[in-house]
Short mmCIF file of C-alpha atoms in Angstrom, two decimals:
data_model
loop_
_atom_site.label_atom_id
_atom_site.label_comp_id
_atom_site.label_asym_id
_atom_site.label_seq_id
_atom_site.Cartn_x
_atom_site.Cartn_y
_atom_site.Cartn_z
CA GLN A 1 -154.35 -244.28 -78.65
CA LYS A 2 -155.83 -247.62 -79.24
CA GLU A 3 -158.89 -248.52 -81.30
CA VAL A 4 -160.73 -250.05 -78.29
CA GLU A 5 -160.21 -249.43 -74.85
CA GLN A 6 -161.31 -251.66 -72.26
CA ASP A 7 -160.43 -252.49 -68.31
CA PRO A 8 -158.86 -255.52 -67.64
CA GLY A 9 -159.99 -255.73 -64.50
CA PRO A 10 -160.00 -258.31 -62.38
CA LEU A 11 -164.04 -257.34 -61.63
CA SER A 12 -164.77 -259.24 -58.52
CA VAL A 13 -168.71 -258.81 -57.26
CA PRO A 14 -170.50 -260.80 -55.19
CA GLU A 15 -173.55 -263.07 -56.24
CA GLY A 16 -176.85 -261.07 -56.87
CA ALA A 17 -174.98 -257.68 -57.98
CA ILE A 18 -175.35 -255.67 -61.13
CA VAL A 19 -172.38 -256.07 -63.47
CA SER A 20 -170.99 -253.23 -65.58
CA LEU A 21 -168.13 -253.31 -68.23
CA ASN A 22 -167.43 -250.73 -70.32
CA CYS A 23 -165.32 -250.08 -73.74
CA THR A 24 -164.79 -247.11 -74.96
CA TYR A 25 -163.19 -246.42 -78.88
CA SER A 26 -161.64 -243.76 -81.75
CA ASN A 27 -163.18 -244.62 -84.45
CA SER A 28 -165.78 -242.72 -85.11
CA ALA A 29 -166.82 -245.47 -88.05
CA PHE A 30 -167.82 -248.12 -86.06
CA GLN A 31 -171.66 -249.30 -86.53
CA TYR A 32 -171.68 -252.88 -84.96
CA PHE A 33 -171.07 -253.71 -81.63
CA MET A 34 -170.54 -256.69 -79.58
CA TRP A 35 -170.33 -258.53 -76.62
CA TYR A 36 -168.25 -261.87 -76.22
CA ARG A 37 -168.45 -264.08 -73.14
CA GLN A 38 -164.95 -266.22 -73.09
CA TYR A 39 -164.65 -268.83 -69.58
CA SER A 40 -161.37 -269.91 -69.18
CA ARG A 41 -159.74 -272.34 -71.92
CA LYS A 42 -162.64 -271.92 -74.01
CA GLY A 43 -163.60 -270.00 -77.58
CA PRO A 44 -165.33 -266.60 -77.15
CA GLU A 45 -169.26 -267.25 -77.54
CA LEU A 46 -171.58 -264.27 -78.85
CA LEU A 47 -173.66 -262.40 -76.08
CA MET A 48 -175.23 -259.48 -78.22
CA TYR A 49 -175.10 -257.95 -80.42
CA THR A 50 -176.27 -254.35 -81.39
CA TYR A 51 -176.01 -251.75 -84.57
CA SER A 52 -175.61 -248.29 -84.03
CA SER A 53 -176.62 -246.32 -80.92
CA GLY A 54 -179.43 -247.51 -78.28
CA ASN A 55 -179.91 -250.30 -75.77
CA LYS A 56 -181.17 -253.93 -76.55
CA GLU A 57 -182.10 -256.72 -73.57
CA ASP A 58 -181.57 -260.05 -73.83
CA GLY A 59 -182.82 -261.80 -70.19
CA ARG A 60 -180.14 -260.15 -67.09
CA PHE A 61 -178.03 -258.56 -70.29
CA THR A 62 -178.21 -254.79 -71.10
CA ALA A 63 -175.83 -253.13 -74.43
CA GLN A 64 -175.55 -250.18 -74.36
CA VAL A 65 -173.92 -247.71 -77.17
CA ASP A 66 -173.33 -244.14 -76.61
CA LYS A 67 -171.67 -243.03 -79.73
CA SER A 68 -171.93 -239.48 -79.05
CA SER A 69 -169.76 -240.41 -76.45
CA LYS A 70 -167.81 -243.49 -78.46
CA TYR A 71 -168.56 -245.92 -75.23
CA ILE A 72 -170.33 -249.06 -74.87
CA SER A 73 -171.41 -250.74 -72.11
CA LEU A 74 -172.58 -254.29 -70.86
CA PHE A 75 -174.86 -254.52 -67.82
CA ILE A 76 -175.87 -257.91 -66.17
CA ARG A 77 -178.41 -257.86 -63.38
CA ASP A 78 -178.47 -260.77 -60.61
CA SER A 79 -175.49 -261.78 -61.34
CA GLN A 80 -174.78 -265.47 -60.45
CA PRO A 81 -171.28 -267.21 -60.28
CA SER A 82 -171.72 -268.36 -63.76
CA ASP A 83 -170.95 -265.59 -65.16
CA SER A 84 -167.90 -265.80 -63.75
CA ALA A 85 -165.36 -265.08 -67.62
CA THR A 86 -163.72 -262.23 -69.50
CA TYR A 87 -166.38 -260.25 -71.48
CA LEU A 88 -164.89 -259.29 -74.71
CA CYS A 89 -166.15 -255.94 -76.69
CA ALA A 90 -165.81 -256.10 -80.11
CA MET A 91 -167.08 -253.77 -83.35
CA SER A 92 -166.54 -252.98 -86.98
CA GLY A 93 -167.09 -250.31 -89.06
CA GLY A 94 -168.78 -251.77 -92.29
CA ALA A 95 -171.69 -254.26 -92.80
CA LEU A 96 -170.16 -257.71 -90.73
CA ASN A 97 -168.63 -260.36 -93.19
CA GLN A 98 -167.28 -258.78 -96.03
CA ALA A 99 -164.23 -258.44 -97.90
CA GLY A 100 -162.09 -255.62 -96.29
CA THR A 101 -164.12 -255.08 -92.86
CA ALA A 102 -162.52 -256.30 -89.63
CA LEU A 103 -163.43 -256.86 -86.15
CA ILE A 104 -161.94 -254.92 -83.78
CA PHE A 105 -161.60 -256.66 -80.03
CA GLY A 106 -161.44 -255.16 -76.76
CA LYS A 107 -158.65 -256.72 -74.84
CA GLY A 108 -161.44 -258.40 -71.94
CA THR A 109 -162.70 -258.14 -68.21
CA THR A 110 -162.05 -260.85 -66.12
CA LEU A 111 -164.95 -260.80 -64.13
CA SER A 112 -165.45 -262.95 -60.72
CA VAL A 113 -168.81 -263.40 -58.90
CA SER A 114 -168.40 -265.23 -55.73
CA SER A 115 -171.13 -266.79 -54.16
CA ASP B 1 -169.03 -274.03 -81.17
CA ALA B 2 -171.74 -273.29 -83.95
CA GLY B 3 -170.14 -276.03 -85.63
CA ILE B 4 -166.69 -275.57 -85.62
CA THR B 5 -163.66 -277.60 -84.92
CA GLN B 6 -160.20 -277.52 -84.86
CA SER B 7 -157.42 -279.79 -85.05
CA PRO B 8 -155.30 -280.25 -83.23
CA ARG B 9 -156.35 -278.93 -79.94
CA HIS B 10 -152.76 -278.76 -77.99
CA LYS B 11 -149.72 -278.30 -80.34
CA VAL B 12 -145.73 -278.47 -78.75
CA THR B 13 -144.01 -278.21 -81.57
CA GLU B 14 -140.02 -276.69 -81.87
CA THR B 15 -138.33 -273.65 -83.63
CA GLY B 16 -138.22 -273.79 -86.90
CA THR B 17 -140.27 -276.92 -87.70
CA PRO B 18 -143.34 -275.95 -90.18
CA VAL B 19 -147.22 -276.37 -88.29
CA THR B 20 -150.42 -276.50 -89.99
CA LEU B 21 -153.52 -276.16 -87.86
CA ARG B 22 -157.39 -276.89 -89.10
CA CYS B 23 -160.19 -275.34 -89.59
CA HIS B 24 -163.11 -277.27 -90.11
CA GLN B 25 -166.83 -276.36 -90.49
CA THR B 26 -170.64 -277.73 -90.80
CA GLU B 27 -172.41 -274.85 -91.34
CA ASN B 28 -171.62 -273.63 -94.61
CA HIS B 29 -170.25 -269.75 -94.31
CA ARG B 30 -168.67 -268.20 -96.62
CA TYR B 31 -166.16 -266.62 -94.46
CA MET B 32 -164.00 -267.40 -92.32
CA TYR B 33 -161.23 -266.16 -90.09
CA TRP B 34 -158.11 -267.22 -88.13
CA TYR B 35 -157.38 -265.25 -85.10
CA ARG B 36 -154.79 -265.53 -82.52
CA GLN B 37 -154.74 -264.76 -78.70
CA ASP B 38 -152.14 -263.13 -76.46
CA PRO B 39 -152.33 -261.86 -72.32
CA GLY B 40 -151.60 -257.88 -73.28
CA HIS B 41 -152.83 -258.04 -76.75
CA GLY B 42 -156.76 -259.63 -77.23
CA LEU B 43 -157.64 -261.30 -80.05
CA ARG B 44 -155.98 -260.17 -83.19
CA LEU B 45 -156.81 -261.49 -86.31
CA ILE B 46 -154.63 -263.00 -89.19
CA HIS B 47 -156.05 -264.37 -91.91
CA TYR B 48 -159.78 -264.51 -92.83
CA SER B 49 -160.89 -266.00 -96.65
CA TYR B 50 -164.23 -264.97 -98.22
CA GLY B 51 -164.65 -267.94 -100.17
CA VAL B 52 -163.31 -271.24 -101.50
CA LYS B 53 -159.42 -269.68 -103.19
CA ASP B 54 -160.16 -266.56 -102.03
CA THR B 55 -157.84 -265.04 -98.59
CA ASP B 56 -156.90 -261.55 -97.29
CA LYS B 57 -154.38 -260.85 -94.95
CA GLY B 58 -155.19 -259.14 -91.24
CA GLU B 59 -153.11 -257.32 -88.87
CA VAL B 60 -150.55 -259.85 -87.99
CA SER B 61 -150.25 -262.19 -91.17
CA ASP B 62 -146.53 -262.25 -90.83
CA GLY B 63 -144.95 -265.63 -90.81
CA TYR B 64 -148.63 -267.24 -91.19
CA SER B 65 -150.49 -268.46 -94.65
CA VAL B 66 -153.30 -269.79 -95.38
CA SER B 67 -155.82 -272.31 -97.79
CA ARG B 68 -158.90 -272.44 -98.14
CA SER B 69 -159.96 -275.40 -101.08
CA LYS B 70 -162.77 -276.66 -100.04
CA THR B 71 -166.04 -274.47 -98.14
CA GLU B 72 -165.47 -276.13 -95.37
CA ASP B 73 -161.62 -275.86 -94.44
CA PHE B 74 -159.19 -273.35 -93.66
CA LEU B 75 -155.92 -274.04 -92.77
CA LEU B 76 -153.08 -271.75 -91.05
CA THR B 77 -149.73 -272.52 -91.70
CA LEU B 78 -146.83 -271.32 -89.60
CA GLU B 79 -144.02 -272.04 -92.50
CA SER B 80 -140.99 -272.17 -89.99
CA ALA B 81 -142.21 -271.75 -86.15
CA THR B 82 -140.77 -269.20 -83.53
CA SER B 83 -141.45 -268.67 -80.13
CA SER B 84 -143.29 -265.43 -80.63
CA GLN B 85 -145.75 -267.38 -82.86
CA THR B 86 -146.56 -269.30 -79.40
CA SER B 87 -150.38 -268.36 -79.00
CA VAL B 88 -153.54 -269.52 -78.43
CA TYR B 89 -155.46 -269.58 -82.20
CA PHE B 90 -159.23 -269.38 -83.12
CA CYS B 91 -161.15 -270.00 -85.84
CA ALA B 92 -164.21 -268.13 -86.76
CA ILE B 93 -167.28 -268.05 -88.99
CA GLY B 94 -169.42 -265.86 -90.04
CA THR B 95 -172.29 -264.60 -92.83
CA SER B 96 -172.67 -261.54 -95.06
CA GLY B 97 -174.73 -259.41 -92.51
CA GLU B 98 -174.04 -261.77 -89.36
CA THR B 99 -171.49 -261.53 -86.76
CA GLN B 100 -169.16 -263.94 -86.31
CA TYR B 101 -168.61 -267.55 -84.29
CA PHE B 102 -165.34 -268.63 -82.79
CA GLY B 103 -164.29 -272.10 -82.44
CA PRO B 104 -163.18 -274.31 -79.66
CA GLY B 105 -158.96 -273.13 -80.42
CA THR B 106 -155.40 -274.56 -80.58
CA ARG B 107 -152.92 -274.09 -77.62
CA LEU B 108 -149.64 -274.08 -79.62
CA LEU B 109 -146.65 -273.93 -77.41
CA VAL B 110 -143.13 -273.06 -79.86
CA LEU B 111 -140.17 -274.22 -77.84
#
């Protein structure tokens, strides 16, 4: 079993739809959870960053972490064509950016929002 | 791209040729990382650095070496390129307690 599982999609939705993207993980030590957005032929850009369980909202984006189920989600409200990209989840067990602490990435979900 | 540049942005080389990729940052971050991204595998860590001359291996370090002689520069070297090293290479930077920010990537094709 991979440490982080993410459905690659593709996921196609009409403009204005609510999108739900998810990752599951097996390592109960993960405490830091991130979502990155990656446009075609570009580098990943940080979208959301949460620590431990709970919700975090930023504009149209909401990140949820359920550590008891080892499940994280990213919700996009009122989706726009400009949201069409690949979304990567990432997580870490230790404090970020310390020797010996690595970010583990999901393989990414490709989202297409049609107008 | 958070003050990160990568060079070259595209490179085509032949099997057995040495290749060096450069990552340059203007943010003065202590941590720098090299990842490769391949279909079906996602992003995988090759090497990282936690200071000048301080480096460590990641998940897929075989066939790669790194050097960091200045805070702002982190070099990735493929000693003898193989076709399996055809990939997109990303550099990332970070500060303790915060997450990582990625560069624009280098597309490498090994023929």
